[in-house]
mmCIF file of C-alpha atoms in Angstrom:
data_model
loop_
_atom_site.group_PDB
_atom_site.id
_atom_site.type_symbol
_atom_site.label_atom_id
_atom_site.label_comp_id
_atom_site.label_asym_id
_atom_site.label_seq_id
_atom_site.Cartn_x
_atom_site.Cartn_y
_atom_site.Cartn_z
ATOM 1 C CA MET A 25 30.432 40.877 5.589
ATOM 2 C CA THR A 26 27.918 38.067 5.039
ATOM 3 C CA PRO A 27 26.497 38.045 1.519
ATOM 4 C CA LEU A 28 22.724 38.230 1.302
ATOM 5 C CA LEU A 29 20.834 35.346 -0.351
ATOM 6 C CA PRO A 30 18.229 36.116 -2.980
ATOM 7 C CA ALA A 31 14.676 36.086 -1.585
ATOM 8 C CA GLY A 32 13.704 33.026 -3.640
ATOM 9 C CA ARG A 33 16.576 30.979 -2.270
ATOM 10 C CA VAL A 34 15.717 32.071 1.262
ATOM 11 C CA ARG A 35 12.117 30.918 0.875
ATOM 12 C CA ARG A 36 13.199 27.560 -0.601
ATOM 13 C CA ALA A 37 15.671 27.003 2.223
ATOM 14 C CA ALA A 38 13.023 27.804 4.821
ATOM 15 C CA LEU A 39 10.503 25.486 3.146
ATOM 16 C CA SER A 40 13.064 22.656 3.060
ATOM 17 C CA ALA A 41 13.760 23.138 6.742
ATOM 18 C CA VAL A 42 10.066 22.990 7.582
ATOM 19 C CA LEU A 43 9.535 19.846 5.481
ATOM 20 C CA CYS A 44 12.539 18.098 7.011
ATOM 21 C CA ALA A 45 11.367 19.011 10.503
ATOM 22 C CA GLY A 46 7.889 17.689 9.734
ATOM 23 C CA LEU A 47 9.305 14.470 8.317
ATOM 24 C CA ALA A 48 11.460 13.989 11.392
ATOM 25 C CA VAL A 49 8.436 14.442 13.643
ATOM 26 C CA ALA A 50 6.415 11.961 11.572
ATOM 27 C CA LEU A 51 9.172 9.386 11.665
ATOM 28 C CA THR A 52 9.573 9.846 15.399
ATOM 29 C CA ALA A 53 5.830 9.433 15.902
ATOM 30 C CA CYS A 54 5.823 6.229 13.858
ATOM 31 C CA ALA A 55 8.718 4.870 15.850
ATOM 32 C CA GLU A 56 6.918 5.642 19.094
ATOM 33 C CA ASP A 57 3.572 4.120 18.064
ATOM 34 C CA PRO A 58 3.802 1.232 15.534
ATOM 35 C CA ASP A 59 0.060 0.617 16.025
ATOM 36 C CA ALA A 60 -1.012 4.029 14.734
ATOM 37 C CA GLY A 61 -3.677 3.561 12.063
ATOM 38 C CA THR A 62 -4.259 -0.124 12.926
ATOM 39 C CA ASN A 63 -7.141 -1.920 14.646
ATOM 40 C CA GLY A 64 -5.149 -1.761 17.894
ATOM 41 C CA ILE A 65 -4.742 -5.470 18.586
ATOM 42 C CA GLY A 66 -0.961 -5.124 18.446
ATOM 43 C CA LYS A 67 -1.166 -3.546 21.891
ATOM 44 C CA LEU A 68 -2.835 -6.630 23.371
ATOM 45 C CA SER A 69 -1.215 -9.727 24.844
ATOM 46 C CA ALA A 70 -0.514 -12.729 22.648
ATOM 47 C CA LYS A 71 -3.384 -14.662 24.205
ATOM 48 C CA GLU A 72 -5.798 -11.770 23.686
ATOM 49 C CA ILE A 73 -4.758 -11.434 20.038
ATOM 50 C CA GLU A 74 -5.242 -15.165 19.429
ATOM 51 C CA THR A 75 -8.638 -15.041 21.146
ATOM 52 C CA LYS A 76 -9.791 -12.099 19.014
ATOM 53 C CA ALA A 77 -8.549 -13.794 15.841
ATOM 54 C CA ARG A 78 -10.517 -16.929 16.675
ATOM 55 C CA ALA A 79 -13.603 -14.879 17.482
ATOM 56 C CA ALA A 80 -13.336 -13.088 14.132
ATOM 57 C CA ALA A 81 -12.970 -16.423 12.323
ATOM 58 C CA ASP A 82 -15.900 -17.961 14.223
ATOM 59 C CA ALA A 83 -18.143 -15.024 13.343
ATOM 60 C CA ALA A 84 -17.189 -14.973 9.657
ATOM 61 C CA THR A 85 -19.612 -16.230 7.026
ATOM 62 C CA SER A 86 -17.032 -17.341 4.451
ATOM 63 C CA VAL A 87 -13.304 -17.777 3.787
ATOM 64 C CA ARG A 88 -10.804 -18.981 1.210
ATOM 65 C CA LEU A 89 -8.322 -21.479 2.641
ATOM 66 C CA SER A 90 -5.270 -22.496 0.647
ATOM 67 C CA GLY A 91 -1.816 -23.916 1.230
ATOM 68 C CA THR A 92 -0.165 -27.187 2.188
ATOM 69 C CA LEU A 93 -1.015 -29.904 4.683
ATOM 70 C CA VAL A 94 1.636 -32.381 5.780
ATOM 71 C CA SER A 95 0.499 -35.600 7.463
ATOM 72 C CA LYS A 96 1.382 -39.260 7.734
ATOM 73 C CA GLY A 97 -0.441 -39.715 4.439
ATOM 74 C CA GLY A 98 1.861 -37.284 2.620
ATOM 75 C CA THR A 99 1.742 -33.668 1.535
ATOM 76 C CA TYR A 100 -1.467 -32.168 0.188
ATOM 77 C CA LYS A 101 -2.214 -28.880 -1.539
ATOM 78 C CA LEU A 102 -5.511 -27.452 -0.386
ATOM 79 C CA ASN A 103 -7.532 -24.748 -2.116
ATOM 80 C CA MET A 104 -11.057 -24.379 -0.743
ATOM 81 C CA ARG A 105 -13.741 -21.705 -0.598
ATOM 82 C CA LEU A 106 -15.965 -22.288 2.390
ATOM 83 C CA LYS A 107 -19.122 -20.899 3.925
ATOM 84 C CA GLN A 108 -21.643 -22.062 6.490
ATOM 85 C CA ASP A 109 -23.852 -24.049 4.114
ATOM 86 C CA GLY A 110 -21.193 -25.614 1.913
ATOM 87 C CA GLY A 111 -17.928 -25.277 0.091
ATOM 88 C CA THR A 112 -16.008 -25.993 -3.084
ATOM 89 C CA GLY A 113 -12.389 -26.501 -4.072
ATOM 90 C CA SER A 114 -9.617 -28.991 -4.636
ATOM 91 C CA LEU A 115 -7.183 -31.240 -2.800
ATOM 92 C CA THR A 116 -4.021 -32.446 -4.535
ATOM 93 C CA SER A 117 -1.307 -34.901 -3.502
ATOM 94 C CA LYS A 118 1.555 -36.605 -5.316
ATOM 95 C CA GLU A 119 -0.720 -39.537 -6.190
ATOM 96 C CA ASN A 120 -4.175 -38.006 -6.405
ATOM 97 C CA ALA A 121 -6.126 -34.882 -7.228
ATOM 98 C CA PHE A 122 -9.828 -34.335 -6.740
ATOM 99 C CA GLU A 123 -12.430 -31.623 -6.398
ATOM 100 C CA LEU A 124 -15.144 -31.355 -3.787
ATOM 101 C CA LEU A 125 -18.477 -29.568 -3.874
ATOM 102 C CA ARG A 126 -20.949 -29.526 -0.998
ATOM 103 C CA ILE A 127 -24.322 -27.813 -0.865
ATOM 104 C CA GLY A 128 -25.994 -28.455 2.453
ATOM 105 C CA ASP A 129 -25.682 -32.194 3.061
ATOM 106 C CA THR A 130 -25.231 -33.049 -0.626
ATOM 107 C CA LEU A 131 -21.590 -33.820 -1.361
ATOM 108 C CA PHE A 132 -19.977 -34.334 -4.756
ATOM 109 C CA LEU A 133 -16.511 -35.659 -5.558
ATOM 110 C CA LYS A 134 -14.854 -35.144 -8.951
ATOM 111 C CA ALA A 135 -11.649 -36.917 -9.981
ATOM 112 C CA ASP A 136 -9.938 -38.577 -12.921
ATOM 113 C CA ALA A 137 -9.936 -42.305 -13.712
ATOM 114 C CA GLY A 138 -6.602 -42.774 -11.968
ATOM 115 C CA PHE A 139 -8.105 -41.711 -8.669
ATOM 116 C CA TRP A 140 -11.045 -44.112 -8.927
ATOM 117 C CA SER A 141 -8.941 -47.096 -10.031
ATOM 118 C CA HIS A 142 -6.252 -46.653 -7.370
ATOM 119 C CA ALA A 143 -5.999 -49.704 -5.107
ATOM 120 C CA ASP A 144 -6.951 -49.117 -1.483
ATOM 121 C CA GLY A 145 -6.934 -51.709 1.245
ATOM 122 C CA ASP A 146 -6.101 -54.456 -1.237
ATOM 123 C CA GLY A 147 -2.451 -54.850 -0.422
ATOM 124 C CA GLY A 148 -1.438 -52.801 -3.441
ATOM 125 C CA LYS A 149 -3.004 -55.208 -5.934
ATOM 126 C CA GLU A 150 -3.576 -54.056 -9.469
ATOM 127 C CA PRO A 151 -7.131 -52.902 -10.189
ATOM 128 C CA THR A 152 -9.360 -55.462 -11.867
ATOM 129 C CA LYS A 153 -11.044 -54.986 -15.224
ATOM 130 C CA SER A 154 -14.305 -54.144 -13.463
ATOM 131 C CA ASP A 155 -12.468 -51.571 -11.357
ATOM 132 C CA LEU A 156 -11.101 -49.938 -14.491
ATOM 133 C CA ASN A 157 -14.482 -49.938 -16.178
ATOM 134 C CA ALA A 158 -16.085 -48.320 -13.140
ATOM 135 C CA ALA A 159 -13.297 -45.767 -13.023
ATOM 136 C CA LYS A 160 -13.913 -44.772 -16.636
ATOM 137 C CA LYS A 161 -17.601 -44.166 -15.918
ATOM 138 C CA LEU A 162 -16.778 -41.982 -12.926
ATOM 139 C CA ALA A 163 -13.843 -40.067 -14.417
ATOM 140 C CA ASP A 164 -14.276 -36.296 -14.475
ATOM 141 C CA LYS A 165 -17.882 -36.573 -13.292
ATOM 142 C CA TYR A 166 -19.372 -35.114 -10.141
ATOM 143 C CA VAL A 167 -19.999 -38.296 -8.190
ATOM 144 C CA LYS A 168 -22.555 -37.985 -5.408
ATOM 145 C CA VAL A 169 -21.040 -39.335 -2.193
ATOM 146 C CA PRO A 170 -23.610 -41.405 -0.253
ATOM 147 C CA LYS A 171 -23.995 -40.425 3.402
ATOM 148 C CA GLY A 172 -23.521 -44.040 4.403
ATOM 149 C CA ASP A 173 -20.184 -44.347 2.622
ATOM 150 C CA PRO A 174 -17.137 -44.534 4.931
ATOM 151 C CA SER A 175 -15.533 -41.630 3.077
ATOM 152 C CA TYR A 176 -18.485 -39.238 3.387
ATOM 153 C CA LYS A 177 -17.563 -37.795 6.771
ATOM 154 C CA GLN A 178 -13.907 -37.477 5.830
ATOM 155 C CA PHE A 179 -14.493 -35.720 2.516
ATOM 156 C CA ARG A 180 -17.238 -33.555 3.990
ATOM 157 C CA GLY A 181 -14.781 -32.325 6.611
ATOM 158 C CA PHE A 182 -12.768 -30.584 3.898
ATOM 159 C CA THR A 183 -15.871 -28.575 2.940
ATOM 160 C CA ASP A 184 -17.025 -27.709 6.470
ATOM 161 C CA MET A 185 -15.796 -24.235 7.423
ATOM 162 C CA ASP A 186 -16.060 -24.667 11.195
ATOM 163 C CA VAL A 187 -14.602 -28.178 11.265
ATOM 164 C CA LEU A 188 -11.698 -27.305 8.996
ATOM 165 C CA LEU A 189 -10.749 -24.091 10.790
ATOM 166 C CA ASP A 190 -10.969 -25.714 14.222
ATOM 167 C CA GLY A 191 -8.935 -28.690 13.068
ATOM 168 C CA LEU A 192 -6.197 -26.750 11.287
ATOM 169 C CA LEU A 193 -5.649 -23.632 13.389
ATOM 170 C CA GLY A 194 -4.743 -25.244 16.702
ATOM 171 C CA MET A 195 -1.731 -23.837 18.585
ATOM 172 C CA GLN A 196 0.380 -25.840 21.027
ATOM 173 C CA GLY A 197 2.360 -24.291 23.842
ATOM 174 C CA GLU A 198 2.805 -20.918 25.519
ATOM 175 C CA LEU A 199 1.875 -17.967 23.319
ATOM 176 C CA SER A 200 4.046 -14.923 22.674
ATOM 177 C CA LYS A 201 3.919 -11.885 20.388
ATOM 178 C CA GLY A 202 6.196 -11.888 17.378
ATOM 179 C CA ASP A 203 7.145 -9.445 14.654
ATOM 180 C CA ARG A 204 4.917 -7.144 12.694
ATOM 181 C CA THR A 205 4.945 -8.047 9.024
ATOM 182 C CA ARG A 206 2.666 -8.198 5.972
ATOM 183 C CA VAL A 207 0.617 -10.952 4.365
ATOM 184 C CA GLY A 208 -0.741 -10.168 0.920
ATOM 185 C CA GLY A 209 0.055 -6.493 1.471
ATOM 186 C CA ILE A 210 -1.924 -6.345 4.729
ATOM 187 C CA ARG A 211 -0.153 -5.458 7.958
ATOM 188 C CA THR A 212 -0.138 -8.295 10.470
ATOM 189 C CA ILE A 213 1.257 -9.252 13.841
ATOM 190 C CA LYS A 214 2.567 -12.721 14.586
ATOM 191 C CA VAL A 215 1.518 -14.863 17.531
ATOM 192 C CA THR A 216 3.887 -17.759 18.139
ATOM 193 C CA ALA A 217 3.288 -20.883 20.215
ATOM 194 C CA GLY A 218 6.011 -22.881 21.905
ATOM 195 C CA GLU A 219 9.747 -22.359 21.637
ATOM 196 C CA GLY A 220 10.681 -20.807 18.322
ATOM 197 C CA GLY A 221 7.126 -21.120 17.060
ATOM 198 C CA ARG A 222 7.274 -24.914 17.019
ATOM 199 C CA GLY A 223 3.686 -25.013 18.261
ATOM 200 C CA GLY A 224 2.403 -22.834 15.427
ATOM 201 C CA VAL A 225 2.756 -19.284 14.120
ATOM 202 C CA LEU A 226 -0.344 -17.218 13.422
ATOM 203 C CA ASP A 227 -0.395 -13.951 11.443
ATOM 204 C CA VAL A 228 -3.333 -11.767 12.499
ATOM 205 C CA SER A 229 -4.531 -8.735 10.537
ATOM 206 C CA LEU A 230 -3.775 -5.320 11.989
ATOM 207 C CA GLU A 231 -6.221 -3.763 9.529
ATOM 208 C CA GLY A 232 -9.995 -3.964 9.889
ATOM 209 C CA LYS A 233 -11.237 -7.063 11.659
ATOM 210 C CA PRO A 234 -8.454 -9.165 13.259
ATOM 211 C CA TYR A 235 -8.825 -12.117 10.896
ATOM 212 C CA PRO A 236 -6.201 -14.875 10.774
ATOM 213 C CA LEU A 237 -4.356 -14.377 7.468
ATOM 214 C CA GLN A 238 -1.646 -17.023 7.612
ATOM 215 C CA PHE A 239 -0.903 -19.990 9.830
ATOM 216 C CA LYS A 240 2.208 -22.123 10.068
ATOM 217 C CA ARG A 241 1.043 -25.375 11.625
ATOM 218 C CA ALA A 242 2.798 -26.990 14.561
ATOM 219 C CA GLY A 243 5.554 -29.475 13.846
ATOM 220 C CA GLY A 244 6.032 -28.404 10.236
ATOM 221 C CA ALA A 245 2.595 -29.744 9.282
ATOM 222 C CA GLY A 246 2.065 -27.160 6.565
ATOM 223 C CA VAL A 247 1.419 -23.471 5.927
ATOM 224 C CA LEU A 248 -2.048 -22.090 5.219
ATOM 225 C CA THR A 249 -3.197 -18.747 3.839
ATOM 226 C CA LEU A 250 -6.656 -17.430 4.715
ATOM 227 C CA GLY A 251 -8.403 -14.707 2.747
ATOM 228 C CA ASP A 252 -11.651 -13.461 1.220
ATOM 229 C CA TRP A 253 -13.150 -13.370 4.693
ATOM 230 C CA ASP A 254 -16.905 -12.633 4.601
ATOM 231 C CA LYS A 255 -16.940 -12.478 0.787
ATOM 232 C CA ASP A 256 -19.890 -14.530 -0.437
ATOM 233 C CA PHE A 257 -19.690 -16.812 -3.479
ATOM 234 C CA PRO A 258 -22.248 -18.931 -5.356
ATOM 235 C CA LEU A 259 -22.767 -22.664 -4.861
ATOM 236 C CA ALA A 260 -24.817 -24.561 -7.439
ATOM 237 C CA GLU A 261 -25.298 -28.233 -8.170
ATOM 238 C CA PRO A 262 -23.659 -29.377 -11.428
ATOM 239 C CA ALA A 263 -25.782 -30.151 -14.457
ATOM 240 C CA ALA A 264 -27.454 -33.569 -14.588
ATOM 241 C CA GLY A 265 -25.185 -34.691 -17.437
ATOM 242 C CA GLU A 266 -22.115 -34.001 -15.301
ATOM 243 C CA THR A 267 -23.210 -36.042 -12.279
ATOM 244 C CA VAL A 268 -23.255 -39.709 -11.328
ATOM 245 C CA ASP A 269 -25.170 -41.256 -8.442
ATOM 246 C CA TYR A 270 -23.177 -44.398 -7.694
ATOM 247 C CA GLY A 271 -25.532 -45.798 -5.084
ATOM 248 C CA LYS A 272 -25.056 -46.621 -1.416
ATOM 249 C CA GLN A 273 -21.261 -46.918 -1.438
ATOM 250 C CA LEU A 274 -18.455 -45.633 -3.633
ATOM 251 C CA PRO A 275 -15.818 -47.950 -5.105
ATOM 252 C CA LYS A 276 -12.654 -48.170 -3.036
ATOM 253 C CA THR A 277 -10.460 -45.137 -3.509
ATOM 254 C CA SER A 278 -7.326 -43.718 -1.988
ATOM 255 C CA ARG A 279 -8.135 -42.166 1.364
ATOM 256 C CA THR A 280 -6.748 -38.910 2.687
ATOM 257 C CA ASP A 281 -5.432 -38.280 6.172
ATOM 258 C CA SER A 282 -5.332 -34.743 7.528
#
């Protein structure tokens, strides 16, 4: 004779069975459709995903770009906020650190005395007394970079959203879809270029607009994180007491190569 279970235990057992069955169905559904609840780009080809990511970046009004750049000139840490009419942020290397601020065509450079007194193009010669004096006047000031100065175009490039994104997000080789992962808590899908991702690895958001969220540059040339897409931020010229207008050409400084 089979003993009868109390009614309460029967109801709990039945409820547990229903919950377990529901959980099993949910897990099965997730396994069958990893793109459920996403923007759907995971179902596209690698080329289509890369194209949509570029289109989203091109249409964006602002972005924060940070990470490392590796070039023949060394390794640089980049941290910039960019929008269509300007940008602000910093660039740091083993030898130098400086800040950039651009509003329209007006570009400012801020650095310490060591940056301004560093020899450049002089065969490594020690800075002269006049060089050191000039460096002291410029140290920790927002120095207006003249448009005719050889460094203007180069420094401006680090504050130009379109130029910087186009120059840094290039992929080399045949594209293929990689793993689904997360960047900053946001679900992403990887697009890899070349064998083993040697031509670049791009993480594209699976949530909302398909923005690029992380990019591993080809040839080990650095890793960049992209965020704050379409989030506006203020740009304002520094106070008069914090600026220096050096004239038509800046003193020789260490150059950067991206």
